[in-house]
PDB file of N, CA and C in Angstrom:
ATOM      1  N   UNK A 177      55.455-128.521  23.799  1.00  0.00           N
ATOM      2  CA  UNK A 177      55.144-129.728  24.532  1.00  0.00           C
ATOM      3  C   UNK A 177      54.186-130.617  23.761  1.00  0.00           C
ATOM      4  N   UNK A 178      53.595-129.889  22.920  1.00  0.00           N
ATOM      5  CA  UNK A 178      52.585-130.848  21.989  1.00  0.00           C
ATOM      6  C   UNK A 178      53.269-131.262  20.886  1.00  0.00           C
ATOM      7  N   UNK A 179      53.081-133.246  21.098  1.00  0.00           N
ATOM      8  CA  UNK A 179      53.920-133.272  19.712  1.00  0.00           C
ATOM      9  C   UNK A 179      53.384-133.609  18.651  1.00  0.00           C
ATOM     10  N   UNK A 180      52.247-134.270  18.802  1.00  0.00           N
ATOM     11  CA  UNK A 180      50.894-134.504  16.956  1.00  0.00           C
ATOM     12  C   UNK A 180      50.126-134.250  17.627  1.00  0.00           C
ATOM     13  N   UNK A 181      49.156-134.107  16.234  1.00  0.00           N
ATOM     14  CA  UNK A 181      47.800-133.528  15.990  1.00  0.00           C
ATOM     15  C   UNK A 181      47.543-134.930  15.407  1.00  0.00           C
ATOM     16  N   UNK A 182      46.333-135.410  16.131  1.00  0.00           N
ATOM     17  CA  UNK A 182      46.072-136.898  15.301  1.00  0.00           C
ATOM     18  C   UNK A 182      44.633-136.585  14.425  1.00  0.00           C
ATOM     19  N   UNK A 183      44.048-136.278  13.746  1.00  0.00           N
ATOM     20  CA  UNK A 183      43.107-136.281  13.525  1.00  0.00           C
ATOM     21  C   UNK A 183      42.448-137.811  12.823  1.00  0.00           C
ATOM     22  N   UNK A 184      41.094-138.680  13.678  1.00  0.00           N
ATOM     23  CA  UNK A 184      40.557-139.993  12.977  1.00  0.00           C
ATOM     24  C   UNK A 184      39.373-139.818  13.145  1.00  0.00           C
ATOM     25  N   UNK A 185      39.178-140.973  12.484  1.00  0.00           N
ATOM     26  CA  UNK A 185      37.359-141.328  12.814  1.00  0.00           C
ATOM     27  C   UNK A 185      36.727-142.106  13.299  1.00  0.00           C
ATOM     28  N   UNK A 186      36.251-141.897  13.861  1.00  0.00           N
ATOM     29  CA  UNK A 186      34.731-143.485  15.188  1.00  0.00           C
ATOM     30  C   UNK A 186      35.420-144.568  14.494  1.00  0.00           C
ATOM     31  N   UNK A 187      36.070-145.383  15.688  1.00  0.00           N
ATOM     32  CA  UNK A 187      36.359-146.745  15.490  1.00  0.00           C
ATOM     33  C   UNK A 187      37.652-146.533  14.679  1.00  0.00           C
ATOM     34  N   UNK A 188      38.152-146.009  14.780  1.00  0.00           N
ATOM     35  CA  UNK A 188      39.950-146.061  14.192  1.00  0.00           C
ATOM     36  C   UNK A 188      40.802-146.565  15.167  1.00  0.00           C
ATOM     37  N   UNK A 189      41.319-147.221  15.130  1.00  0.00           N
ATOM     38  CA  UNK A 189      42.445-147.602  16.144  1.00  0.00           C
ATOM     39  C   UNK A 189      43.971-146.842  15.871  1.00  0.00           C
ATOM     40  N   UNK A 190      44.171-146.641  16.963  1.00  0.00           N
ATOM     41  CA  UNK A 190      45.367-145.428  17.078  1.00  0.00           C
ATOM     42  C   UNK A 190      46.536-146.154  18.388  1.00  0.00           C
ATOM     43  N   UNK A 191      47.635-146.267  17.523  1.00  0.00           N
ATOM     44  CA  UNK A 191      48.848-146.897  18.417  1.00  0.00           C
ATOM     45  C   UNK A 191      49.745-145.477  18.547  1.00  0.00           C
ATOM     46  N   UNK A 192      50.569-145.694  19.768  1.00  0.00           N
ATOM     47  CA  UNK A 192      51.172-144.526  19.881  1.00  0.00           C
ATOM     48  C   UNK A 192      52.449-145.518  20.868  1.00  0.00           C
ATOM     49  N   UNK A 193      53.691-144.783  19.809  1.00  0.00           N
ATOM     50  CA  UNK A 193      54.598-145.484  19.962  1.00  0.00           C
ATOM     51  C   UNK A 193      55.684-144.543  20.958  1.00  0.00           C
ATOM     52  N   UNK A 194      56.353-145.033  21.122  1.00  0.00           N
ATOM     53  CA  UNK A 194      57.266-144.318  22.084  1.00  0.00           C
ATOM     54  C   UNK A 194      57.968-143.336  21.479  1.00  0.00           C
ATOM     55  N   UNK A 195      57.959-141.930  21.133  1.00  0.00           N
ATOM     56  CA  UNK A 195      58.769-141.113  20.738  1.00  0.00           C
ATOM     57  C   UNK A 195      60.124-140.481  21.037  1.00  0.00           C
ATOM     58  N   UNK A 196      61.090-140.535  20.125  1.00  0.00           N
ATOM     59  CA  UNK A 196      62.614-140.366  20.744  1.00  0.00           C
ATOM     60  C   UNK A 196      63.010-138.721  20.627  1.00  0.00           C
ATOM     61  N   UNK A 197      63.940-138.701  21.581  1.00  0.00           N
ATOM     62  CA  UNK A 197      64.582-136.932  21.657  1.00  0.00           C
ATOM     63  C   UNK A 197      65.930-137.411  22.209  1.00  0.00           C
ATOM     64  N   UNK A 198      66.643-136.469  21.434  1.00  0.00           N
ATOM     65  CA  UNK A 198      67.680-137.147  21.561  1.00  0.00           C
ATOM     66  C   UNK A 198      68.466-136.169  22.784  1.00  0.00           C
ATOM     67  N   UNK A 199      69.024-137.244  23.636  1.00  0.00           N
ATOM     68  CA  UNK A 199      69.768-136.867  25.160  1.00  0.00           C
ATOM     69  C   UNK A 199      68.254-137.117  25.904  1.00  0.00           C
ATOM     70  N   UNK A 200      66.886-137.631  25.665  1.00  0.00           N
ATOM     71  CA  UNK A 200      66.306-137.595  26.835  1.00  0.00           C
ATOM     72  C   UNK A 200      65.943-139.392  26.608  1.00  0.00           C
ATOM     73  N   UNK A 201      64.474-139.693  27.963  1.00  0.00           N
ATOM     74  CA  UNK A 201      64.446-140.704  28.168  1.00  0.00           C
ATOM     75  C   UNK A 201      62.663-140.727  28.116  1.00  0.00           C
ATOM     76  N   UNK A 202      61.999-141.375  26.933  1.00  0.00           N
ATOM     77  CA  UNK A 202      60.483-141.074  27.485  1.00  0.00           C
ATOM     78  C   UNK A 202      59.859-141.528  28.646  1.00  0.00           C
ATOM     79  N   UNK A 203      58.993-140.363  29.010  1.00  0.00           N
ATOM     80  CA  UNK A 203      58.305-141.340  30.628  1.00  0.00           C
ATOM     81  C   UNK A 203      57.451-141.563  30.321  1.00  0.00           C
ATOM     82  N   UNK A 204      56.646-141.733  29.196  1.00  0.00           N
ATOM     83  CA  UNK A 204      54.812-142.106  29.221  1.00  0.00           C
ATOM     84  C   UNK A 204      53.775-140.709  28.591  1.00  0.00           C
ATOM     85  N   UNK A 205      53.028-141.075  28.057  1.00  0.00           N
ATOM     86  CA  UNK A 205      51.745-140.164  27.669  1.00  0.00           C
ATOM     87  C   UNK A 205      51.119-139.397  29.009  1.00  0.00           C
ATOM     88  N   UNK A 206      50.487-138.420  29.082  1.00  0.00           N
ATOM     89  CA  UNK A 206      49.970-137.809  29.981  1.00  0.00           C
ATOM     90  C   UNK A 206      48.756-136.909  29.714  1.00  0.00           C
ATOM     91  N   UNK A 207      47.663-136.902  29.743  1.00  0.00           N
ATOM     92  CA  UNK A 207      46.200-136.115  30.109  1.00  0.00           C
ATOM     93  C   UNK A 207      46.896-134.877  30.063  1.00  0.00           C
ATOM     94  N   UNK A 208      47.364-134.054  31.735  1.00  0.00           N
ATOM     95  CA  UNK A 208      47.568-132.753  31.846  1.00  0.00           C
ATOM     96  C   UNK A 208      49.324-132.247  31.613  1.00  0.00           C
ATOM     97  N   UNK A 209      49.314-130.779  31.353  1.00  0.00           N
ATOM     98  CA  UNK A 209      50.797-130.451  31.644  1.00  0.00           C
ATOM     99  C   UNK A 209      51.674-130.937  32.455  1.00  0.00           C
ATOM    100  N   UNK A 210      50.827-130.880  33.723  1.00  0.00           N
ATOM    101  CA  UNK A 210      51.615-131.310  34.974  1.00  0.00           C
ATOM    102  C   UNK A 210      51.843-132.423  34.802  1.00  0.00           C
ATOM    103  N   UNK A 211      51.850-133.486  34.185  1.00  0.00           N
ATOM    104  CA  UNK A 211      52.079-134.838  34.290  1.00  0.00           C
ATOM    105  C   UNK A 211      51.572-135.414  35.205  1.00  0.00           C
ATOM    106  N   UNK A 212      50.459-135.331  35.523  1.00  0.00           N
ATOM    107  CA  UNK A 212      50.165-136.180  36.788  1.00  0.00           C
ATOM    108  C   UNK A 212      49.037-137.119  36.444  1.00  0.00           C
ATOM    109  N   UNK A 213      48.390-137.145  35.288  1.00  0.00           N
ATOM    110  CA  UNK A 213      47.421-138.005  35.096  1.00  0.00           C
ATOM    111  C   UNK A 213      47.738-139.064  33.552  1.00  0.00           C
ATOM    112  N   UNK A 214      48.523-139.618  33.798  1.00  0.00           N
ATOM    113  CA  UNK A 214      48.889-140.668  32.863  1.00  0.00           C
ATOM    114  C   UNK A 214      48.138-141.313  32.019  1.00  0.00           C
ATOM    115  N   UNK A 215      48.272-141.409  30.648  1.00  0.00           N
ATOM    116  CA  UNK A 215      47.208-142.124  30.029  1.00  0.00           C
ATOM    117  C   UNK A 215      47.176-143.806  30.075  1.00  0.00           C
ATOM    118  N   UNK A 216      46.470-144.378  30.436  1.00  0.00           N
ATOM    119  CA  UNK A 216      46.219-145.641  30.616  1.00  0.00           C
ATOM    120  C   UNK A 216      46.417-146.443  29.503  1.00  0.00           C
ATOM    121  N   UNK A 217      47.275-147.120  28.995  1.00  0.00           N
ATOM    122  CA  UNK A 217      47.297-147.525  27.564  1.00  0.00           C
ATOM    123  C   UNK A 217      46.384-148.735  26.994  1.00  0.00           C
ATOM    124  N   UNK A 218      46.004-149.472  28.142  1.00  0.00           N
ATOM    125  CA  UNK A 218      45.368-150.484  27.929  1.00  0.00           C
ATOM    126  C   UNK A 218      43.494-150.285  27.779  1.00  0.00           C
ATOM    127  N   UNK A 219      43.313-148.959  28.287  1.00  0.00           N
ATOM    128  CA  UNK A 219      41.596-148.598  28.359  1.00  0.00           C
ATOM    129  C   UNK A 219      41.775-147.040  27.626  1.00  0.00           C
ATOM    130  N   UNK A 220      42.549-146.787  26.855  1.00  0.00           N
ATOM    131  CA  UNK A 220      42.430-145.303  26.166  1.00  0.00           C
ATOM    132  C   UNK A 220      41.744-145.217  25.483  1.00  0.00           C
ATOM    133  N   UNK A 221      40.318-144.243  25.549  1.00  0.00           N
ATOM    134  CA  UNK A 221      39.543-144.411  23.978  1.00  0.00           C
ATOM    135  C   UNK A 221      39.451-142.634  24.465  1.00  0.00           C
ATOM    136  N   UNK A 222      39.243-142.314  23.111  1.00  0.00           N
ATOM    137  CA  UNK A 222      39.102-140.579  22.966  1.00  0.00           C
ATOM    138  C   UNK A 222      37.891-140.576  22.201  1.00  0.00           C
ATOM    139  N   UNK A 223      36.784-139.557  23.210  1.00  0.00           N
ATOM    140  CA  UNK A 223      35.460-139.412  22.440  1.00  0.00           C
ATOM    141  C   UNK A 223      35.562-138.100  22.396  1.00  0.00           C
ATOM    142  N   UNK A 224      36.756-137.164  22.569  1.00  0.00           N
ATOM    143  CA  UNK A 224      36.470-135.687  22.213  1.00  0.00           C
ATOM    144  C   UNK A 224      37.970-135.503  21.816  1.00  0.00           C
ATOM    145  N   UNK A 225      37.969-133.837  21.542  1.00  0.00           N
ATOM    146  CA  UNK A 225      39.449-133.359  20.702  1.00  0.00           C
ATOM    147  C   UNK A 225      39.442-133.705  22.539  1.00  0.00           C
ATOM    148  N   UNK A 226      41.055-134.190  22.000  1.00  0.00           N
ATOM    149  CA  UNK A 226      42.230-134.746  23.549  1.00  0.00           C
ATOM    150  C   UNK A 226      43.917-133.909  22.939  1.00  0.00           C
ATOM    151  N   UNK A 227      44.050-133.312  24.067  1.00  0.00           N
ATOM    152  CA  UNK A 227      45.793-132.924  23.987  1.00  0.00           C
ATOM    153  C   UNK A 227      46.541-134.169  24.621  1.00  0.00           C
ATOM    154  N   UNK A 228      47.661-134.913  24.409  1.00  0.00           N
ATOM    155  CA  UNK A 228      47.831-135.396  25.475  1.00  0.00           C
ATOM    156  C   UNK A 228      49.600-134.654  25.167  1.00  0.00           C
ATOM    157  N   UNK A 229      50.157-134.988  26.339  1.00  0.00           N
ATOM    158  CA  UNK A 229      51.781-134.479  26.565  1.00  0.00           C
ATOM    159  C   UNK A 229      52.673-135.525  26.753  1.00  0.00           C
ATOM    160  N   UNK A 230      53.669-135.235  26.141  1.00  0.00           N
ATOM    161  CA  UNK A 230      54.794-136.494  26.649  1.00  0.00           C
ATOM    162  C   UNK A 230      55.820-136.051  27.384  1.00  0.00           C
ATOM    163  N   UNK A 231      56.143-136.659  29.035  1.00  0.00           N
ATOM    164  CA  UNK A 231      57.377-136.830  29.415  1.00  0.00           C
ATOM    165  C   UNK A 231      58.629-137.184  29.201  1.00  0.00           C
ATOM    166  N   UNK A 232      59.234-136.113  29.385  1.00  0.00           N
ATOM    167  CA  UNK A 232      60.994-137.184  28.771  1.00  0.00           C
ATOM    168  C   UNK A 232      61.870-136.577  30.483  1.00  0.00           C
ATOM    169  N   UNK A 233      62.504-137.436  30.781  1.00  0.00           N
ATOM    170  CA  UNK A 233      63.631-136.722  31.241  1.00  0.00           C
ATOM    171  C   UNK A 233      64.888-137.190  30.806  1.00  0.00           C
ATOM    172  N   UNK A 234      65.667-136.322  31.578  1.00  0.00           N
ATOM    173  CA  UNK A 234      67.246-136.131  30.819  1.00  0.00           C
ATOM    174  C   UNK A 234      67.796-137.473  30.847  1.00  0.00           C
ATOM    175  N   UNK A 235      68.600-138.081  29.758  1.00  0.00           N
ATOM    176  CA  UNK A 235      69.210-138.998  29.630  1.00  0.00           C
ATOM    177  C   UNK A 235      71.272-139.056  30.058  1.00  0.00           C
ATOM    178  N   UNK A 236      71.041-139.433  31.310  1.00  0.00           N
ATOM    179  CA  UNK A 236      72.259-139.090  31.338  1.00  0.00           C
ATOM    180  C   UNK A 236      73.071-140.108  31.924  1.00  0.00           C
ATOM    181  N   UNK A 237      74.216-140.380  32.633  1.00  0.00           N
ATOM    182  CA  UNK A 237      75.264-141.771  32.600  1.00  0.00           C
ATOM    183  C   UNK A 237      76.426-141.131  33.880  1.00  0.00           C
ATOM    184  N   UNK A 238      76.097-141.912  34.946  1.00  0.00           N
ATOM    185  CA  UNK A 238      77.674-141.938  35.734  1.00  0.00           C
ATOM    186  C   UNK A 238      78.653-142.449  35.116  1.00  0.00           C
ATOM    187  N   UNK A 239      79.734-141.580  35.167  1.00  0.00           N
ATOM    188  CA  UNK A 239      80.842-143.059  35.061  1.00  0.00           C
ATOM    189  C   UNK A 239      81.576-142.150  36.398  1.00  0.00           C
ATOM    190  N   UNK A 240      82.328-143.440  36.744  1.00  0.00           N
ATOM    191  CA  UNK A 240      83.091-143.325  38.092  1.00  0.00           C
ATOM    192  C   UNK A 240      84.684-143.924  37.602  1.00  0.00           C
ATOM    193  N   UNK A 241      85.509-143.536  37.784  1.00  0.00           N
ATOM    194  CA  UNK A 241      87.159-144.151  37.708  1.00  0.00           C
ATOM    195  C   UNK A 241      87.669-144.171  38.974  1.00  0.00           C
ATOM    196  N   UNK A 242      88.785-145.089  39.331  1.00  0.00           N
ATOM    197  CA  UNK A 242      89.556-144.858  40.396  1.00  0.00           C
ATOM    198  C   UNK A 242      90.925-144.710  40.063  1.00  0.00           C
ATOM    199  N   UNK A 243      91.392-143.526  40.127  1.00  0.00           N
ATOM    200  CA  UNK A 243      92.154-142.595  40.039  1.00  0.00           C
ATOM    201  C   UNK A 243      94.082-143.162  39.879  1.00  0.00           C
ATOM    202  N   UNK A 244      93.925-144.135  40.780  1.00  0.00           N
ATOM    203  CA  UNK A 244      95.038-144.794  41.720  1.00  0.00           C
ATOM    204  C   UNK A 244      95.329-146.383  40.965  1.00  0.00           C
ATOM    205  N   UNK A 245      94.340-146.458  40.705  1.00  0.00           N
ATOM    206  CA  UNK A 245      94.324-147.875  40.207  1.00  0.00           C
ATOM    207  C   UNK A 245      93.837-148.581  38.844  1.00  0.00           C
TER     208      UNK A 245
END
């Protein structure tokens, strides 16, 4: 579930881009396993070692036909 190790220094600026897997869909950065505490992208600053986790879910597609017609 962990996907980098960022290691910087005081005052580095750190972008974090949307990471791809292929067949899924990313949902966002996250604080805990559980996904329940989302990282805020606009006020993120890290003053200690931070894990964070990324959500994906499955990427997947209806298709519907009509049979008859």
């Amino acid at each position: 579930k962990l996907l980098v190790n960022i290691i910087f220094s005081e005052d580095q600026l750190i972008s974090f881009y949307p990471p791809e897997k292929e067949g899924y869909v990313f949902g966002g950065w996250y604080y805990d396993e559980a996904l329940t505490k989302p990282v805020d992208d606009e006020n993120f600053v890290i003053a200690e070692d931070t894990t964070l986790y990324a959500k994906w879910s499955e990427d997947y597609h209806v298709v519907s036909f009509d049979s008859l017609g």
